[in-house]
Short mmCIF file of C-alpha atoms and ligand atoms in Angstrom, two decimals:
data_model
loop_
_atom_site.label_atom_id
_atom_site.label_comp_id
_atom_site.label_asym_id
_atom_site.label_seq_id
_atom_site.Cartn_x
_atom_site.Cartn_y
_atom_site.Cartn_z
CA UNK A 1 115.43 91.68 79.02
CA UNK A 2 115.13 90.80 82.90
CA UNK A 3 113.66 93.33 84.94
CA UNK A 4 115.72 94.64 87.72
CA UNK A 5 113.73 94.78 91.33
CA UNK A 6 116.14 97.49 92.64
CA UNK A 7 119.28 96.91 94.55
CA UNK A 8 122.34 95.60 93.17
CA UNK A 9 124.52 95.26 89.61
CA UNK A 10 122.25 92.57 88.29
CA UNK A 11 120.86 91.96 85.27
CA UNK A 12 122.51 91.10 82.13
CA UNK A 13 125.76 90.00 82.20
CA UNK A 14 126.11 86.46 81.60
CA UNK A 15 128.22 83.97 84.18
CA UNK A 16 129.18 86.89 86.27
CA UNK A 17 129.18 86.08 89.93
CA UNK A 18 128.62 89.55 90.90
CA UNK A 19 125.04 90.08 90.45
CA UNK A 20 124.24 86.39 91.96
CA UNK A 21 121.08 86.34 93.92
CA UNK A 22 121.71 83.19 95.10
CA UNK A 23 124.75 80.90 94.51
CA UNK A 24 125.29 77.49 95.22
CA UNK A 25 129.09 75.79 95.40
CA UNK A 26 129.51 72.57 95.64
CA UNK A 27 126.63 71.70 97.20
CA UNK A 28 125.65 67.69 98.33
CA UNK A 29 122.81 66.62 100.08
CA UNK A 30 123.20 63.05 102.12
CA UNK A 31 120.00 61.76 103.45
CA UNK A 32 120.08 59.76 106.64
CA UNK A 33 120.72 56.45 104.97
CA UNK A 34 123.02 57.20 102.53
CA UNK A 35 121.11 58.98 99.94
CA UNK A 36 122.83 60.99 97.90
CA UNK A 37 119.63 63.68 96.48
CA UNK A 38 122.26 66.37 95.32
CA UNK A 39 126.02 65.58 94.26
CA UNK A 40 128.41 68.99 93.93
CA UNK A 41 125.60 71.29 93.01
CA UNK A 42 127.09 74.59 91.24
CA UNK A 43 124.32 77.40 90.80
CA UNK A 44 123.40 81.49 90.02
CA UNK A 45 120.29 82.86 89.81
CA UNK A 46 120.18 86.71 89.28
CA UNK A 47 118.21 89.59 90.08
CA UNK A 48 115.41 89.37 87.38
CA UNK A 49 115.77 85.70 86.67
CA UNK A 50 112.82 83.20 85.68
CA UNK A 51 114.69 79.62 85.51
CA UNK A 52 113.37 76.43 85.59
CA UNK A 53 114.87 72.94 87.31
CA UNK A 54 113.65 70.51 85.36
CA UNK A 55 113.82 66.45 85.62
CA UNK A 56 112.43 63.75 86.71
CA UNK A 57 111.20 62.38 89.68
CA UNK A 58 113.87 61.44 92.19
CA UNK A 59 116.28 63.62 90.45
CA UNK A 60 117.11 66.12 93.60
CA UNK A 61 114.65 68.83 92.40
CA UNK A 62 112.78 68.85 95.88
CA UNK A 63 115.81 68.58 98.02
CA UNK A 64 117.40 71.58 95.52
CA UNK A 65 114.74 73.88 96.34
CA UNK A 66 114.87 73.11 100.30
CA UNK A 67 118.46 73.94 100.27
CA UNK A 68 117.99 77.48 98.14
CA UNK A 69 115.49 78.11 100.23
CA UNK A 70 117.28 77.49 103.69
CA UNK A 71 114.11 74.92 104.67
CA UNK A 72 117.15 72.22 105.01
CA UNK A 73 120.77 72.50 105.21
CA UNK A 74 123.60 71.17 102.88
CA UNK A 75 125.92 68.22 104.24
CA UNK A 76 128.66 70.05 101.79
CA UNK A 77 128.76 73.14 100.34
CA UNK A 78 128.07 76.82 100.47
CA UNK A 79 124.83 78.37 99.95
CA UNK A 80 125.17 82.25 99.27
CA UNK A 81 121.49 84.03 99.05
CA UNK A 82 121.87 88.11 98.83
CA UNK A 83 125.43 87.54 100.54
CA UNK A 84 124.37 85.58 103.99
CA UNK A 85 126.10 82.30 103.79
CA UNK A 86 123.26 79.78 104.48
CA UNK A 87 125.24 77.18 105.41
CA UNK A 88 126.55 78.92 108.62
CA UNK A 89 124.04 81.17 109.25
CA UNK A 90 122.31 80.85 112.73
CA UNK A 91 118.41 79.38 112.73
CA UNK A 92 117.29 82.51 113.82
CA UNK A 93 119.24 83.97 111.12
CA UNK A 94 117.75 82.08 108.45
CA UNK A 95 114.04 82.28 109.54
CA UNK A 96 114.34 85.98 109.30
CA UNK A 97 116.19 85.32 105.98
CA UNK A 98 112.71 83.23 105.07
CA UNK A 99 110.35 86.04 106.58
CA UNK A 100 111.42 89.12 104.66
CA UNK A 101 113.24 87.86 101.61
CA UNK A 102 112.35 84.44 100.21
CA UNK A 103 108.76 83.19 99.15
CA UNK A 104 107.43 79.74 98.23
CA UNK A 105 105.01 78.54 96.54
CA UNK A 106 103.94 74.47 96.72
CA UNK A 107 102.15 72.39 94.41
CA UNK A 108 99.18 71.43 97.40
CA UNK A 109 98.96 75.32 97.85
CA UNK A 110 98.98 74.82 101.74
CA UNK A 111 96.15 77.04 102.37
CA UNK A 112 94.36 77.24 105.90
CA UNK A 113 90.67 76.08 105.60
CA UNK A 114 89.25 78.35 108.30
CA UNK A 115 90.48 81.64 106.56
CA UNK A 116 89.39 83.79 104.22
CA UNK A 117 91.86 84.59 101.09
CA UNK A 118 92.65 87.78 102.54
CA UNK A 119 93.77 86.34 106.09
CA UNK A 120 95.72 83.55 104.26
CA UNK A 121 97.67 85.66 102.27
CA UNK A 122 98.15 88.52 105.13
CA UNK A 123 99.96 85.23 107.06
CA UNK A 124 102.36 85.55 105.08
CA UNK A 125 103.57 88.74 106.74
CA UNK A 126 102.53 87.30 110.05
CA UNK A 127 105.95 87.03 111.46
CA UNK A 128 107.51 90.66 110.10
CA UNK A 129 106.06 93.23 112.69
CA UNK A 130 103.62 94.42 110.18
CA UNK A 131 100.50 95.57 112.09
CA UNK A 132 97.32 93.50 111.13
CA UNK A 133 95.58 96.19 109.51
CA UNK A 134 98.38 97.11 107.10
CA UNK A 135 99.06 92.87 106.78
CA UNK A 136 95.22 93.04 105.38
CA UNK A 137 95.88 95.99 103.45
CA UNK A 138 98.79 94.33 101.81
CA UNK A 139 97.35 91.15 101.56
CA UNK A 140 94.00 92.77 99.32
CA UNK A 141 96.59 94.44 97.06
CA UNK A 142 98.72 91.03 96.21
CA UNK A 143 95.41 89.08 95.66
CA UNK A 144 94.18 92.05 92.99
CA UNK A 145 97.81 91.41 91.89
CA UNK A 146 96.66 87.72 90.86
CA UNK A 147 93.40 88.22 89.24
CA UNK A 148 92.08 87.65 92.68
CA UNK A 149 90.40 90.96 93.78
CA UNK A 150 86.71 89.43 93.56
CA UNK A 151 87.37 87.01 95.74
CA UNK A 152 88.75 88.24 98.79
CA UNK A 153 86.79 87.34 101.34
CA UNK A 154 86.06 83.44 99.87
CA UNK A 155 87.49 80.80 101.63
CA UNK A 156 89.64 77.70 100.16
CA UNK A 157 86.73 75.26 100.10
CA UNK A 158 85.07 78.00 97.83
CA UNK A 159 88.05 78.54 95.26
CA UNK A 160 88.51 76.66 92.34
CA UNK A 161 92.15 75.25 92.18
CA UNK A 162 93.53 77.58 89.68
CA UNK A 163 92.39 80.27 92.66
CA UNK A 164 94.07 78.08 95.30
CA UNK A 165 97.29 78.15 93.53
CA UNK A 166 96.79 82.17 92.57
CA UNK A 167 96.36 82.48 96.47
CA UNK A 168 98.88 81.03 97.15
CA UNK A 169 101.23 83.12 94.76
CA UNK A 170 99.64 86.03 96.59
CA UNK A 171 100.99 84.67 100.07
CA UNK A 172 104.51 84.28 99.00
CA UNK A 173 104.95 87.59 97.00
CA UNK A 174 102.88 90.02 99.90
CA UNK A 175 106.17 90.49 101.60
CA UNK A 176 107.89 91.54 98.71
CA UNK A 177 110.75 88.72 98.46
CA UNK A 178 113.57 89.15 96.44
CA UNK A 179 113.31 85.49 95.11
CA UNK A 180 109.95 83.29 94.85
CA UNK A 181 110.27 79.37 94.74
CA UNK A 182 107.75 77.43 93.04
CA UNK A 183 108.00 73.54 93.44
CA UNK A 184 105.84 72.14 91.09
CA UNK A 185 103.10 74.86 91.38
CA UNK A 186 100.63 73.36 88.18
CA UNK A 187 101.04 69.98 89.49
CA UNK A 188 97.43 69.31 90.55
CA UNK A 189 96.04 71.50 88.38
CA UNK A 190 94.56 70.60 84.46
CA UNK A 191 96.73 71.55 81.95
CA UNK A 192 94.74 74.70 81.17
CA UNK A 193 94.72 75.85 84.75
CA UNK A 194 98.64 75.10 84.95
CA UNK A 195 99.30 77.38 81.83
CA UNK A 196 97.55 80.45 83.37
CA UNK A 197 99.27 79.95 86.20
CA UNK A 198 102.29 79.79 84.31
CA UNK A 199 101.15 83.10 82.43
CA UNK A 200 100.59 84.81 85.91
CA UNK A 201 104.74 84.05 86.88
CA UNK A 202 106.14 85.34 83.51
CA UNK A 203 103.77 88.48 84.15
CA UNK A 204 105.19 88.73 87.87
CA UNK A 205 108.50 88.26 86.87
CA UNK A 206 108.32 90.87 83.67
CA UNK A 207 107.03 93.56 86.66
CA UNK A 208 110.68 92.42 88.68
CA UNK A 209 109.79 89.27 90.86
CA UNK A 210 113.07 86.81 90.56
CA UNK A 211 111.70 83.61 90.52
CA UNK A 212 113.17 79.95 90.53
CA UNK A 213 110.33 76.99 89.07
CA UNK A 214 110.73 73.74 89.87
CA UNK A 215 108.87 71.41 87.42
CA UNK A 216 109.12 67.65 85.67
CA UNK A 217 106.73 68.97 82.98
CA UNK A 218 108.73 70.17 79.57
CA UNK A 219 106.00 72.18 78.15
CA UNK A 220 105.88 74.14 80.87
CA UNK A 221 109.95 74.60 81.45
CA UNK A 222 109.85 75.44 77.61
CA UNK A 223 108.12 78.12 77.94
CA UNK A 224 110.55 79.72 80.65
CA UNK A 225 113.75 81.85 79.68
CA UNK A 226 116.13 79.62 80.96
CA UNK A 227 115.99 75.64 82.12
CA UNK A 228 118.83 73.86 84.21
CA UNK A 229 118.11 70.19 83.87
CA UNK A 230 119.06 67.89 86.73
CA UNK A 231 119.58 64.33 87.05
CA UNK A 232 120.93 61.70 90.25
CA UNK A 233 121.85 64.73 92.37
CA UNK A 234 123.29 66.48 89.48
CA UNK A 235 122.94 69.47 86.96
CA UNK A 236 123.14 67.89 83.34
CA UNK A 237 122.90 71.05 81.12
CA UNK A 238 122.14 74.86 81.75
CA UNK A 239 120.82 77.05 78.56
CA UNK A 240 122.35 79.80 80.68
CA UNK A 241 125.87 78.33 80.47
CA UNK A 242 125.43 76.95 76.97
CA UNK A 243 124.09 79.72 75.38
CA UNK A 244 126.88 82.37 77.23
P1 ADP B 301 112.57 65.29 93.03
O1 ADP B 301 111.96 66.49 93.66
O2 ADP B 301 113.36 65.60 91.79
O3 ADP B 301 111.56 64.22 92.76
P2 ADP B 301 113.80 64.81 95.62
O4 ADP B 301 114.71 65.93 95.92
O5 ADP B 301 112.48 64.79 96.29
O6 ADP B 301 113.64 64.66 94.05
O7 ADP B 301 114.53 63.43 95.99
C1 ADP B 301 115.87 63.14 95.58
C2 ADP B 301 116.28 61.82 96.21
O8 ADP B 301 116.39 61.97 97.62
C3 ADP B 301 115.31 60.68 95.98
O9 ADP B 301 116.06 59.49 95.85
C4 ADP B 301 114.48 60.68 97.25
O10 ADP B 301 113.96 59.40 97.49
C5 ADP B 301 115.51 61.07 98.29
N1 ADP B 301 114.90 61.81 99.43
C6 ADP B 301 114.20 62.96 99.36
N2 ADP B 301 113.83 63.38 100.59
C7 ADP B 301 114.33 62.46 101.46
C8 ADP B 301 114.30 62.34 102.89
N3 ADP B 301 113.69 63.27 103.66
N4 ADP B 301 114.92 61.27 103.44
C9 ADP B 301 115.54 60.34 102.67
N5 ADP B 301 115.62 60.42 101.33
C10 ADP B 301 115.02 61.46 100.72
MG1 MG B 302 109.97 67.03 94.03
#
């Protein structure tokens, strides 16, 4: 059963559009010469969600996730995340959007090497008005969060990459997003690594954290609650339409 984070009529209803999170309507991506990444995308995620995109390389995953996550902007379409329309929102809009509700999580963690864990993941509240103090505060509590509380004060060069990646998490969830995206977050890690990573995101989603995984590895979108499978720009099948 998904875990509701609070506001809202989400949950479990089934193709409502109600308790969307985040819809996408017809969205198409062009590329400056004439690449066509996404093709009349149709999407919900819901409060309390865990999907995966799944498919393979070149498929539009990448350029899916920019879009949901208002790094890039549709050529078509409407982009709907906790009711601000993406796709006409202002920049300064959608950075604020970024700030205080989304996080993201990448598969080269994007760590800085001159900070410890605990300054890394306290820039992720950098731009929110949170005083430093409190940003550090915050920032100890989301690395204990990931299994990280011995090694707060290590820097990236000194974490293994399983602790890169769990930094990393810890970044993107200390502002308390409603939605996390993950694009291929066990992709340079061993298989081992990548499955307790993938064990830490059903735990954080289980205590509420929405969450949208992008991934071309099928052991790993098979053990998620729901997988939408793309391919050339499009989405192919959806267990959460087929199984409705
Ligand atoms: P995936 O993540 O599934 O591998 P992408 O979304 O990265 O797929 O890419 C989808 C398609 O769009 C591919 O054909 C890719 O070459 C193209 N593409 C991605 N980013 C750009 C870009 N910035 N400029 C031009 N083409 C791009
Ligand atoms: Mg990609």
């Amino acid at each position: 059963m998904p875990v509701s984070d609070g506001a809202g009529t989400g949950g479990s209803t089934g193709a409502a559009s109600d308790g969307a999170l985040l819809a996408l309507r017809g969205v198409t991506k062009e590329y400056p010469g004439g690449v066509r990444a996404l093709d009349g995308v149709d999407l919900e995620i819901r409060r309390g969600e865990l999907a995966a995109i799944v498919g393979p390389s070149g498929s539009g995953k990448t350029t899916l996730l920019q879009i949901m996550g208002t790094l890039d902007r549709p050529t078509a379409g409407h982009v709907l995340i906790a009711g601000i329309d993406a796709a006409t929102a202002s920049d300064d809009e959608l950075s604020a959007l970024r700030g205080q509700r989304l996080g993201f999580v990448f598969q080269q963690f994007y760590l800085l090497d001159g900070l410890s864990a605990v300054d890394n993941v306290a820039g992720g509240l950098l731009y929110t008005g949170v005083p430093l103090g409190e940003r550090r505060d915050r920032a100890r509590e989301a690395l204990e969060r990931v299994g990280l509380g011995h090694r707060l004060s290590h820097h990236p060069n000194q974490l293994s990459g399983g602790e890169k990646q769990r930094t990393a998490i810890a970044r993107a969830l200390v502002g308390r997003p409603e939605v996390v995206f993950a694009d291929e977050p066990t992709g340079a890690l061993d298989s081992r690594t990548g499955a307790s990573i993938v064990d830490l995101l059903i735990e954080l989603n289980a205590a509420g954290t929405t969450l949208v995984v992008i991934t071309h590895d099928a052991a790993l979108a098979d053990s998620l609650p729901r997988q939408v499978a793309m391919r050339d720009g499009l989405i192919v099948s959806d267990t959460a339409l087929s199984t409705a």
